[in-house]
Coordinates of C-alpha atoms and ligand atoms in Angstrom, one line a residue:
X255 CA 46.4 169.6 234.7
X256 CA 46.1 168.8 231.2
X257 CA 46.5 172.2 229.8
X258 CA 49.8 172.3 231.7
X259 CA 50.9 169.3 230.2
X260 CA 50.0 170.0 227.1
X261 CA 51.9 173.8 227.2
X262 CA 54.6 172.3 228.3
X263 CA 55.0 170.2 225.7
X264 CA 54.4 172.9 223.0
X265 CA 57.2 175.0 225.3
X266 CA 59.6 171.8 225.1
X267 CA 59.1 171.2 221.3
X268 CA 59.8 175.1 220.5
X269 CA 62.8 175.2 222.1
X270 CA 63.9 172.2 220.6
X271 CA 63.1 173.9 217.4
X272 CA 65.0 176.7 218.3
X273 CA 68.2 174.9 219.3
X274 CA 68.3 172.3 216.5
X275 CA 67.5 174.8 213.9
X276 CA 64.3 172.6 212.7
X277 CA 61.0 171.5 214.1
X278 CA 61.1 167.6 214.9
X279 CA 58.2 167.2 212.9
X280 CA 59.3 169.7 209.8
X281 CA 58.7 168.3 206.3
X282 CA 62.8 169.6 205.5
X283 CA 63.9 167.7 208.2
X284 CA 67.2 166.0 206.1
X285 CA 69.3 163.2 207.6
X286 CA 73.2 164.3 207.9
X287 CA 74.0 160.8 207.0
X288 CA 73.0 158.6 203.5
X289 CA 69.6 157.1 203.7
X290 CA 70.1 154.0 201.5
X291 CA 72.3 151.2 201.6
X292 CA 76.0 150.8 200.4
X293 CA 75.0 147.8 198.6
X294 CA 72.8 150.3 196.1
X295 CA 75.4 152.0 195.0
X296 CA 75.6 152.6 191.2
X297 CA 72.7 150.1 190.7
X298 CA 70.0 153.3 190.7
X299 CA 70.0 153.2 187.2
X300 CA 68.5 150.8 185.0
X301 CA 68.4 150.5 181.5
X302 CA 64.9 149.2 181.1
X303 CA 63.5 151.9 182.8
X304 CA 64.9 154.3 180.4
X305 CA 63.9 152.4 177.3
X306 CA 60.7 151.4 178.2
X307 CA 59.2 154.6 178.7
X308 CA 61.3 156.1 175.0
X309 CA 59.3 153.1 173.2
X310 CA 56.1 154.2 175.1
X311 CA 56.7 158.0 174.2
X312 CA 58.2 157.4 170.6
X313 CA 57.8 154.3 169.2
X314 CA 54.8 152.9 166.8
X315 CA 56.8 149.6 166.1
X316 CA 58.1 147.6 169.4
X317 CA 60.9 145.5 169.0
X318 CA 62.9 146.6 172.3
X319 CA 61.5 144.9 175.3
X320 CA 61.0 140.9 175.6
X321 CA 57.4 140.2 175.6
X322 CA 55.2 138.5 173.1
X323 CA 52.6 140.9 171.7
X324 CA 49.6 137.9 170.9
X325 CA 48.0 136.3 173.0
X326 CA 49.1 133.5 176.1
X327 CA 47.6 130.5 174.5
X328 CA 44.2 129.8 175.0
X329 CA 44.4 126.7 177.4
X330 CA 46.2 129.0 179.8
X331 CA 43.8 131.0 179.5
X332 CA 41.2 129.2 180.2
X333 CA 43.0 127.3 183.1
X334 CA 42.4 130.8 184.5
X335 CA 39.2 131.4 184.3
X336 CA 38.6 127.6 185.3
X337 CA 40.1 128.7 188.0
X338 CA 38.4 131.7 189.1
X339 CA 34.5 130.4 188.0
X340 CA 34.9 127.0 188.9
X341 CA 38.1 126.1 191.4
X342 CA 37.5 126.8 194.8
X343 CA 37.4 129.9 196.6
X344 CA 40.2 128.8 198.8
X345 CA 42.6 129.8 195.4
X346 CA 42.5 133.6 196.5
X347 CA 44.2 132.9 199.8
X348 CA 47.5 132.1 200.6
X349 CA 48.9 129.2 199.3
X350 CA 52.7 127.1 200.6
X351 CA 55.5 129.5 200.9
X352 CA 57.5 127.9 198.4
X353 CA 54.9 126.9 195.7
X354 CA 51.4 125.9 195.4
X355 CA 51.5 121.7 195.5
X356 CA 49.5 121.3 192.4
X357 CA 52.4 123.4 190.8
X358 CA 55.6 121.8 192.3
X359 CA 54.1 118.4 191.8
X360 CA 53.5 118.8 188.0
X361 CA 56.9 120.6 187.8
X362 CA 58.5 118.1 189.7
X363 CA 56.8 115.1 187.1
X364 CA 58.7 117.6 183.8
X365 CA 62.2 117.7 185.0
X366 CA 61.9 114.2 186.1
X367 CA 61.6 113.7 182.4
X368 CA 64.0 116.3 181.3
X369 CA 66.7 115.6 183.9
X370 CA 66.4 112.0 184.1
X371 CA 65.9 111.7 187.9
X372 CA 63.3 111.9 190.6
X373 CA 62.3 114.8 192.3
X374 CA 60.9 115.8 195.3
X375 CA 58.5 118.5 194.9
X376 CA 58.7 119.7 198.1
X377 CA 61.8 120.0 198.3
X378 CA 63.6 120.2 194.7
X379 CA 61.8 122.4 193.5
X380 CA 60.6 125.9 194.6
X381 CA 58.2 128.8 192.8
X382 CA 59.2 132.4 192.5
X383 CA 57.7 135.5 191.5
X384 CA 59.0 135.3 187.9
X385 CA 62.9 133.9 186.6
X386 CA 64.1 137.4 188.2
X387 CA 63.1 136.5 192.1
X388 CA 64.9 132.9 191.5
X389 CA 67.9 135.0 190.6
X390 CA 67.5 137.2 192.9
X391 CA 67.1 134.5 195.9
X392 CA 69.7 132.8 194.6
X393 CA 72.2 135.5 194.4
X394 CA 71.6 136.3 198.1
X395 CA 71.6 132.5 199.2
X396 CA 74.9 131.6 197.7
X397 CA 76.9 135.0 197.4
X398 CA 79.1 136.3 200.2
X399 CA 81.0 139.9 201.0
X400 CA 84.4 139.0 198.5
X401 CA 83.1 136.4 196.7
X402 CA 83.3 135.8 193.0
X403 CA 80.8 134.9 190.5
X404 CA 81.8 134.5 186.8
X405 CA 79.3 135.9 184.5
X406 CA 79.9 135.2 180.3
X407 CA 79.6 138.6 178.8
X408 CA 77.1 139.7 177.2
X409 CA 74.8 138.5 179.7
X410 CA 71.4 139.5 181.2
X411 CA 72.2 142.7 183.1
X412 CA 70.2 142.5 186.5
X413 CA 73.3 139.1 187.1
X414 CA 75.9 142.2 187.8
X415 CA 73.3 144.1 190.0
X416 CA 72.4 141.0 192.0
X417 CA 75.6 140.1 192.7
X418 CA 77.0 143.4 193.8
X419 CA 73.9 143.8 195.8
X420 CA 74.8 140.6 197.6
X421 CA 78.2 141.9 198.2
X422 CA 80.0 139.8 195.2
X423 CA 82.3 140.7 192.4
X424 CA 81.4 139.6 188.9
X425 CA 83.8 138.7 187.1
X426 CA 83.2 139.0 183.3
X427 CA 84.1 136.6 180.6
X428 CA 83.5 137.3 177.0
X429 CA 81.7 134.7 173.9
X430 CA 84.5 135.9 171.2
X431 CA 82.5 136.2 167.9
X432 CA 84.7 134.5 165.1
X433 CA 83.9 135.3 161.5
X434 CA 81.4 132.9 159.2
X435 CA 82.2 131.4 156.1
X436 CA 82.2 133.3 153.5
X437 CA 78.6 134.5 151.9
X438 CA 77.2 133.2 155.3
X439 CA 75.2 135.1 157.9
X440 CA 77.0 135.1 160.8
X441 CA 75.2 132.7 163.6
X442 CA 74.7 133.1 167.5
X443 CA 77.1 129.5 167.4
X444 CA 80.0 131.6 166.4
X445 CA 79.8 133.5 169.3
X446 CA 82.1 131.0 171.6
X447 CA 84.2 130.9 175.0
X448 CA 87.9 130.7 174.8
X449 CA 88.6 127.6 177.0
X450 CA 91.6 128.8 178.6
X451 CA 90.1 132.2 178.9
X452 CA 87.6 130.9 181.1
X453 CA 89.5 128.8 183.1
X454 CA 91.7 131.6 184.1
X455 CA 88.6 133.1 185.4
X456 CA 88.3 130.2 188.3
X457 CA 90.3 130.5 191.0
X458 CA 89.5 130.2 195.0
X459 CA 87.3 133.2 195.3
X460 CA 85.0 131.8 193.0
X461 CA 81.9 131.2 194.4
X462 CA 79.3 130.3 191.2
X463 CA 78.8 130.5 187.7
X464 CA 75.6 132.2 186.1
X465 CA 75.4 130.2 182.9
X466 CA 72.7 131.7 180.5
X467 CA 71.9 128.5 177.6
X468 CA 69.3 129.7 175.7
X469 CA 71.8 133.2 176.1
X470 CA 69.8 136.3 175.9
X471 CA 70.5 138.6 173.6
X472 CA 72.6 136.8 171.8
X473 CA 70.4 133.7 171.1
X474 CA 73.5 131.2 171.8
X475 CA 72.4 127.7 172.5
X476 CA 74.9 126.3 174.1
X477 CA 76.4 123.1 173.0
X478 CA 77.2 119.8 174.8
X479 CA 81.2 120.3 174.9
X480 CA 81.0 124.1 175.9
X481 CA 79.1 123.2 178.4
X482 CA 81.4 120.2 179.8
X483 CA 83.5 122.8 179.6
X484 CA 81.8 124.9 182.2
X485 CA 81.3 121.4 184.1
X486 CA 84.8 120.3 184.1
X487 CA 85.7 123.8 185.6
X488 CA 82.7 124.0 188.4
X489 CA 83.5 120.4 189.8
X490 CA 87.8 121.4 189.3
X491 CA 87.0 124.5 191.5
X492 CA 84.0 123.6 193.2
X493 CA 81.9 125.9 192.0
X494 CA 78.0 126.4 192.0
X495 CA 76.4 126.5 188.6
X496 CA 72.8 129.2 188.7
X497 CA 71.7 128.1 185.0
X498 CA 69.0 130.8 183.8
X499 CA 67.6 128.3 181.6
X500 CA 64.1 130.8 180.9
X501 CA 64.3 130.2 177.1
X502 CA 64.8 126.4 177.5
X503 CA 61.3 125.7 174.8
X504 CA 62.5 128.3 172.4
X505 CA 65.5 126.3 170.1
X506 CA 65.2 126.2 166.7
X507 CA 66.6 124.3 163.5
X508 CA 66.7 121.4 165.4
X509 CA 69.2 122.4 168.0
X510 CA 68.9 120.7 171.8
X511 CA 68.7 123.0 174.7
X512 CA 70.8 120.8 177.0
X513 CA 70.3 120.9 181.0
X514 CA 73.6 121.2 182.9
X515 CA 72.2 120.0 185.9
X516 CA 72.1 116.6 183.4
X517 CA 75.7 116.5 182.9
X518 CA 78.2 114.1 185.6
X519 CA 78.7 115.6 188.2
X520 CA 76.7 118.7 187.9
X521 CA 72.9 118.2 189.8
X522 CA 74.3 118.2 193.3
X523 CA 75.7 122.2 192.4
X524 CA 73.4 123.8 190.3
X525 CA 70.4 125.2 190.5
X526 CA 68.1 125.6 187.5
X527 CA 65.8 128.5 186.8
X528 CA 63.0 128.6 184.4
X529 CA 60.0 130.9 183.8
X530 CA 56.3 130.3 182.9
X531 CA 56.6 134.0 181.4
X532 CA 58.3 132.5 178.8
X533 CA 56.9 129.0 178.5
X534 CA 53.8 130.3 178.0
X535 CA 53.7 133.6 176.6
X536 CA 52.4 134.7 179.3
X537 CA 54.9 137.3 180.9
X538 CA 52.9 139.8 183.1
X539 CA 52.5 136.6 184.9
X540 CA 55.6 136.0 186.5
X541 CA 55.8 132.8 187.4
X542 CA 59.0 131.1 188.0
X543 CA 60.3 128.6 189.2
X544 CA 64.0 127.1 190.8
X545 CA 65.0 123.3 190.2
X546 CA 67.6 121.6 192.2
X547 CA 69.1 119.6 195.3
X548 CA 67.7 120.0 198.5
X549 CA 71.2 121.0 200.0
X550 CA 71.5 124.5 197.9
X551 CA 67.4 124.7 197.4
X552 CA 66.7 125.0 201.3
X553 CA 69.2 128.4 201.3
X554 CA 67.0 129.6 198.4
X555 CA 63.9 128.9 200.2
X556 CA 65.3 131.0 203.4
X557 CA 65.6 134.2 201.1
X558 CA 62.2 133.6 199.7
X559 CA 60.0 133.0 203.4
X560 CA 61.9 136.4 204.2
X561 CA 61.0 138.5 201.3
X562 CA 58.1 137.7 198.8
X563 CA 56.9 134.4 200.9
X564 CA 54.6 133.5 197.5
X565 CA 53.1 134.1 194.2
X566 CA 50.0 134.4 193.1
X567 CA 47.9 131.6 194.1
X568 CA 46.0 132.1 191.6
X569 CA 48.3 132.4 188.7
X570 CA 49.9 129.2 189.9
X571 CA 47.2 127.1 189.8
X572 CA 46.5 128.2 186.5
X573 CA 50.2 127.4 185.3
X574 CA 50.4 123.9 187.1
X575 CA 47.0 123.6 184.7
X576 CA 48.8 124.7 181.7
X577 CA 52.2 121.7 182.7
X578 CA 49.3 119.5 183.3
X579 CA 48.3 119.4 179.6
X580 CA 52.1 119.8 178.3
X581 CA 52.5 117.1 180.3
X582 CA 49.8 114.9 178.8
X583 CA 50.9 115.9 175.3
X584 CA 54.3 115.8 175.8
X585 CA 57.0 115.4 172.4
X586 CA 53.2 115.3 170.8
X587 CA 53.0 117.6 167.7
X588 CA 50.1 119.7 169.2
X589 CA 52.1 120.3 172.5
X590 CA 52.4 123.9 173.2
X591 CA 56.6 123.3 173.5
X592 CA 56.3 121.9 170.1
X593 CA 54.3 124.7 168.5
X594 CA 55.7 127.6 170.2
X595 CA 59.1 127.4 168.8
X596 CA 57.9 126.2 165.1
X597 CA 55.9 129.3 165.1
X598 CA 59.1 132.0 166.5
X599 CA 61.0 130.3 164.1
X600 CA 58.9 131.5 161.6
X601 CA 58.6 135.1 162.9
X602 CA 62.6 134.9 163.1
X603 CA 63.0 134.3 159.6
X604 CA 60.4 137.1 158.9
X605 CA 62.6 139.7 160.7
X606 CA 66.0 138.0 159.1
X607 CA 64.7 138.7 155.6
X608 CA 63.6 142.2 156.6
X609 CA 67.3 143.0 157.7
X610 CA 68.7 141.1 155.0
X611 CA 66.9 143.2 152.5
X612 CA 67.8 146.9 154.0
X613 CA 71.4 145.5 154.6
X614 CA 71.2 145.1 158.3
X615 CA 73.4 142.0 159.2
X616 CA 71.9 139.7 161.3
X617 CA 73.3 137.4 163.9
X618 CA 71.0 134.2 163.3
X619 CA 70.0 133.0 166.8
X620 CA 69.3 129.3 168.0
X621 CA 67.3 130.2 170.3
X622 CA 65.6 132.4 172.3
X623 CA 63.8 135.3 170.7
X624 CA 65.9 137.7 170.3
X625 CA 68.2 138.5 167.6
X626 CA 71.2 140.8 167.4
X627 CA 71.5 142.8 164.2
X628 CA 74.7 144.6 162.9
X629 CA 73.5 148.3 162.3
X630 CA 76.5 149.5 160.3
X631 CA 75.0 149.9 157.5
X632 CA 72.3 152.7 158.9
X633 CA 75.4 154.4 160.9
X634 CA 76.0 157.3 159.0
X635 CA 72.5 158.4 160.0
X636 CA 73.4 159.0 163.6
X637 CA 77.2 160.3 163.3
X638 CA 79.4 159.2 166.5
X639 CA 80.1 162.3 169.3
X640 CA 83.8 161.7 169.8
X641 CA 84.0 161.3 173.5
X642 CA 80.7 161.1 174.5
X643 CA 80.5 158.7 178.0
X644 CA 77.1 157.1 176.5
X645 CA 78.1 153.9 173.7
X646 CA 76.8 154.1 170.4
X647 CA 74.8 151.8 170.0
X648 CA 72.9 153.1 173.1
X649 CA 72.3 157.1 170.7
X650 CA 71.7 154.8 167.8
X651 CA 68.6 153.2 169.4
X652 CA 67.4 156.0 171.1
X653 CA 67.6 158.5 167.8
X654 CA 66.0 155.1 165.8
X655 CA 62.8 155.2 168.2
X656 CA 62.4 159.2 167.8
X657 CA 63.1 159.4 164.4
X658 CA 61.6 156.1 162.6
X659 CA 59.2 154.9 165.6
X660 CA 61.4 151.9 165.7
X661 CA 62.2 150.3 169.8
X662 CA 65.3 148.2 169.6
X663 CA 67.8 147.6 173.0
X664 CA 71.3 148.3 172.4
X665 CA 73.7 145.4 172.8
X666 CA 75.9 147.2 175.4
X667 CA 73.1 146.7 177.7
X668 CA 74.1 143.4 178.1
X669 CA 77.9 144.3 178.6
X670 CA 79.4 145.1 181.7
X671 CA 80.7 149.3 182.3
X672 CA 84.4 148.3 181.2
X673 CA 82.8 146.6 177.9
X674 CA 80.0 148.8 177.1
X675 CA 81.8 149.8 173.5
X676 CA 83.2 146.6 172.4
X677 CA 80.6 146.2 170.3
X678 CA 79.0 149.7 169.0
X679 CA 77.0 148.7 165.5
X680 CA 75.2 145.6 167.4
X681 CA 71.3 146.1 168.8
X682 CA 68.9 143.9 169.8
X683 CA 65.4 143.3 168.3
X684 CA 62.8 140.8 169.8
X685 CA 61.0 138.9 167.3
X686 CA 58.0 137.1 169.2
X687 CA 55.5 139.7 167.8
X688 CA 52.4 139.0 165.8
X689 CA 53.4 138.9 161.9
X690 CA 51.7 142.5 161.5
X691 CA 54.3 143.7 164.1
X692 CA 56.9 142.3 162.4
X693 CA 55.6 143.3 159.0
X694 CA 55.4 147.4 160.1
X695 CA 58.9 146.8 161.4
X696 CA 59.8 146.1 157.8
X697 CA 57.6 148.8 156.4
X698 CA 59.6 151.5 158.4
X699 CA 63.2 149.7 157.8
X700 CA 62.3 149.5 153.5
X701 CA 60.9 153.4 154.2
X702 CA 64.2 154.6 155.5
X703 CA 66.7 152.5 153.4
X704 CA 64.7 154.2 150.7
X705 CA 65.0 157.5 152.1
X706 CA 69.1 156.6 152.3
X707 CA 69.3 155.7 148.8
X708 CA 67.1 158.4 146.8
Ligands
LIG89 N1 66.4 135.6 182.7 C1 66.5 136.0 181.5 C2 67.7 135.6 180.6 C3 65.5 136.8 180.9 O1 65.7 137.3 179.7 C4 64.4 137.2 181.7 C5 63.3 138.1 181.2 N2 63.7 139.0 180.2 C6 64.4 136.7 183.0 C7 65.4 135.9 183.5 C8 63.2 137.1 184.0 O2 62.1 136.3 183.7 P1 60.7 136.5 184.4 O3 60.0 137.4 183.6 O4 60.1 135.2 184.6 O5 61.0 137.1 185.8

């Protein structure tokens, strides 16, 4: 009985074979239709991908990518190891969906301070896999097919991917650089919004904003009256605000990174984002975390229990550890937000004097770090192909890695496909690298300038 089933099977799946051209269970098999989404459509490609595997293949110096290359500081350090030897065994399990409680407590007690009102850390405030999965839950809370979401050029490029993939439309609005005073470096301050530009930007498709203050590449912080700007225009239209606020320790010269969420007006539409990565130094990390009004957070929180449900446990106990002693220490001189940006400073002077010296111009930033460099003076190394689809600066970077062992990112990276060659001579170099880093960056740049002249 079971031999004549099992022939008669074989006999069914051969002639199925036979009339579909293919075996059911053939390795060829192909699909006559598209296997992926719509919604992934010209976001297969990414830029970091690219780059990240030239500096690992080419480069000896790496300034492209932006990680610090010395160590997380050891108090987080040892907050994890505390927490592995001595916390309880309970931290390798699962923890709340939307943040461990030690975590969104001690987050919740920080932007009380820095926002001037109480929290709820249950519900104003939720942790993410890194600043990216905040974006990312946030794109897909608030963005709908046909909606619009203004995005200030250049801008971190996974915003345009993000809000496609949700079904939006960016739509782009430039920081015009003006010229500085004469004999001056040019700074990341020049780089400003035209206020009617930006208005005409708003309408009633507008769904959100993506404000970027510290801005990455450029290093823009943005100022008070810019960002009542912004405000103005968000309440005019009503209009959410997602503020990517990652680099919000890193300011220098005595500049304040202000919170929009602060300004009139603003808390009950915007949701701020923020990233131990970069609070700590700590980037392989990611830990993130969203800040903002229960209305918009509990849409957030939906995208989240339906994807990545939670972080590390373990890595979040470790970073509420870390807030714990900023918290104690806080505006004290040996607080870690204190002495991180006294020391990047430093570095970013470093790398300014480097350029200065081979005759690269730099673009001082206020923040962040990351500094954009004007490369015109190396051009005539790497001579334009007249028509060639990819941007300059995009062939200058790549021949710099191969050729002088050099990463960089080019500055169209951060501009959208109809912008990519506004600004051809302009990459991007990170600058939170230990001084010897820095130091063999300048080794290679002195090298080569030498090279140019002799
Ligand atoms: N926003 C900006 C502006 C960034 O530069 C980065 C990291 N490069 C992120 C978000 C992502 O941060 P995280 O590593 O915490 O995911």
């Amino acid at each position: 009985m079971l031999r004549r089933a099992g022939s008669s099977l074989r006999h069914f799946l051969l002639e199925r074979k036979s009339s579909a051209g293919y075996s059911s269970c053939s390795r060829e098999a192909k699909m006559s239709r598209p296997v992926q989404a719509r919604r992934l459509e010209g976001i297969d490609k990414n830029i970091w991908v690219e780059f990240v595997k030239l500096a690992a293949t080419y480069s000896k110096v790496n300034l492209g990518q932006g990680f610090p290359d010395f160590p997380a500081p050891d108090f987080l350090q040892e907050a994890l190891k505390r927490a592995l030897s001595e916390g309880s065994h309970m931290l390798h399990q699962y923890t709340r969906a939307f943040g461990h409680p030690p975590l969104v407590k001690v987050l919740a007690q920080i932007f009380e301070k820095l926002l001037g009102r109480e929290l709820d850390p249950m519900t104003n405030v939720m942790v993410t896999v890194g600043a990216y999965q905040a974006l990312f839950c946030c794109f897909q809370a608030f963005v709908d097919e046909g909606d619009e979401v203004v995005v200030i050029e250049p801008f971190f490029d996974c915003y345009e991917s993000m809000v496609k993939m949700a079904g939006g439309t960016s739509v782009f609005v430039p920081l015009r650089p003006k010229a500085p005073e004469d004999g001056k470096l040019m700074s990341s301050a020049d780089w400003q919004l035209d206020p009617a530009e930006l208005a005409s930007k708003f309408s009633e498709r507008t769904k959100a904003i993506v404000l970027n203050s510290p801005n990455n590449p450029l290093g823009k912080v943005f100022s008070r009256g810019e960002l009542e700007l912004i405000a103005e225009l968000c309440v005019k239209h009503n209009v959410l605000c997602i503020s990517d606020e990652v680099y919000e320790w890193l300011v220098y010269d005595g500049k304040e990174h202000i919170r929009i969420a602060s300004l009139p007006g603003m808390w009950d539409r915007t949701v701020t984002i923020g990233s131990a990565g970069k609070t700590f130094s700590a980037t392989g990390w990611k830990v993130g975390w969203t800040v903002g009004p229960d209305r918009l957070l509990q849409h957030v929180r939906t995208v989240h229990q339906n994807s990545v449900y939670h972080c590390a446990t373990i890595a979040q106990e470790a970073v509420a550890q870390g807030f714990q002693r900023e918290l104690t220490l806080y505006g004290k001189p040996e607080s870690y937000f204190v002495q991180l940006p006294r020391t990047l400073q430093q570095k970013r002077d470093l790398l300014i004097q480097s350029l200065v010296a081979v005759g690269i111009k730099p673009i001082v930033p206020e923040g962040t770090y990351f500094l954009v460099a004007d490369i015109s003076e190396f051009k005539s190394d790497v001579p334009e192909v007249p028509n060639s689809d990819e941007p300059y600066d995009c062939r200058f970077t790549k021949w710099m890695m191969k050729n002088k062992g050099l990463a960089a990112i080019p500055l169209s990276t951060f501009y959208s496909e109809a912008h990519k060659n506004n600004y051809p001579n302009f990459i991007r170099f990170c600058f939170a690298k230990e001084d010897a880093t820095l130091k063999a960056a300048n080794d290679i740049l002195q090298k080569w300038k030498k090279e140019k002249t002799s």
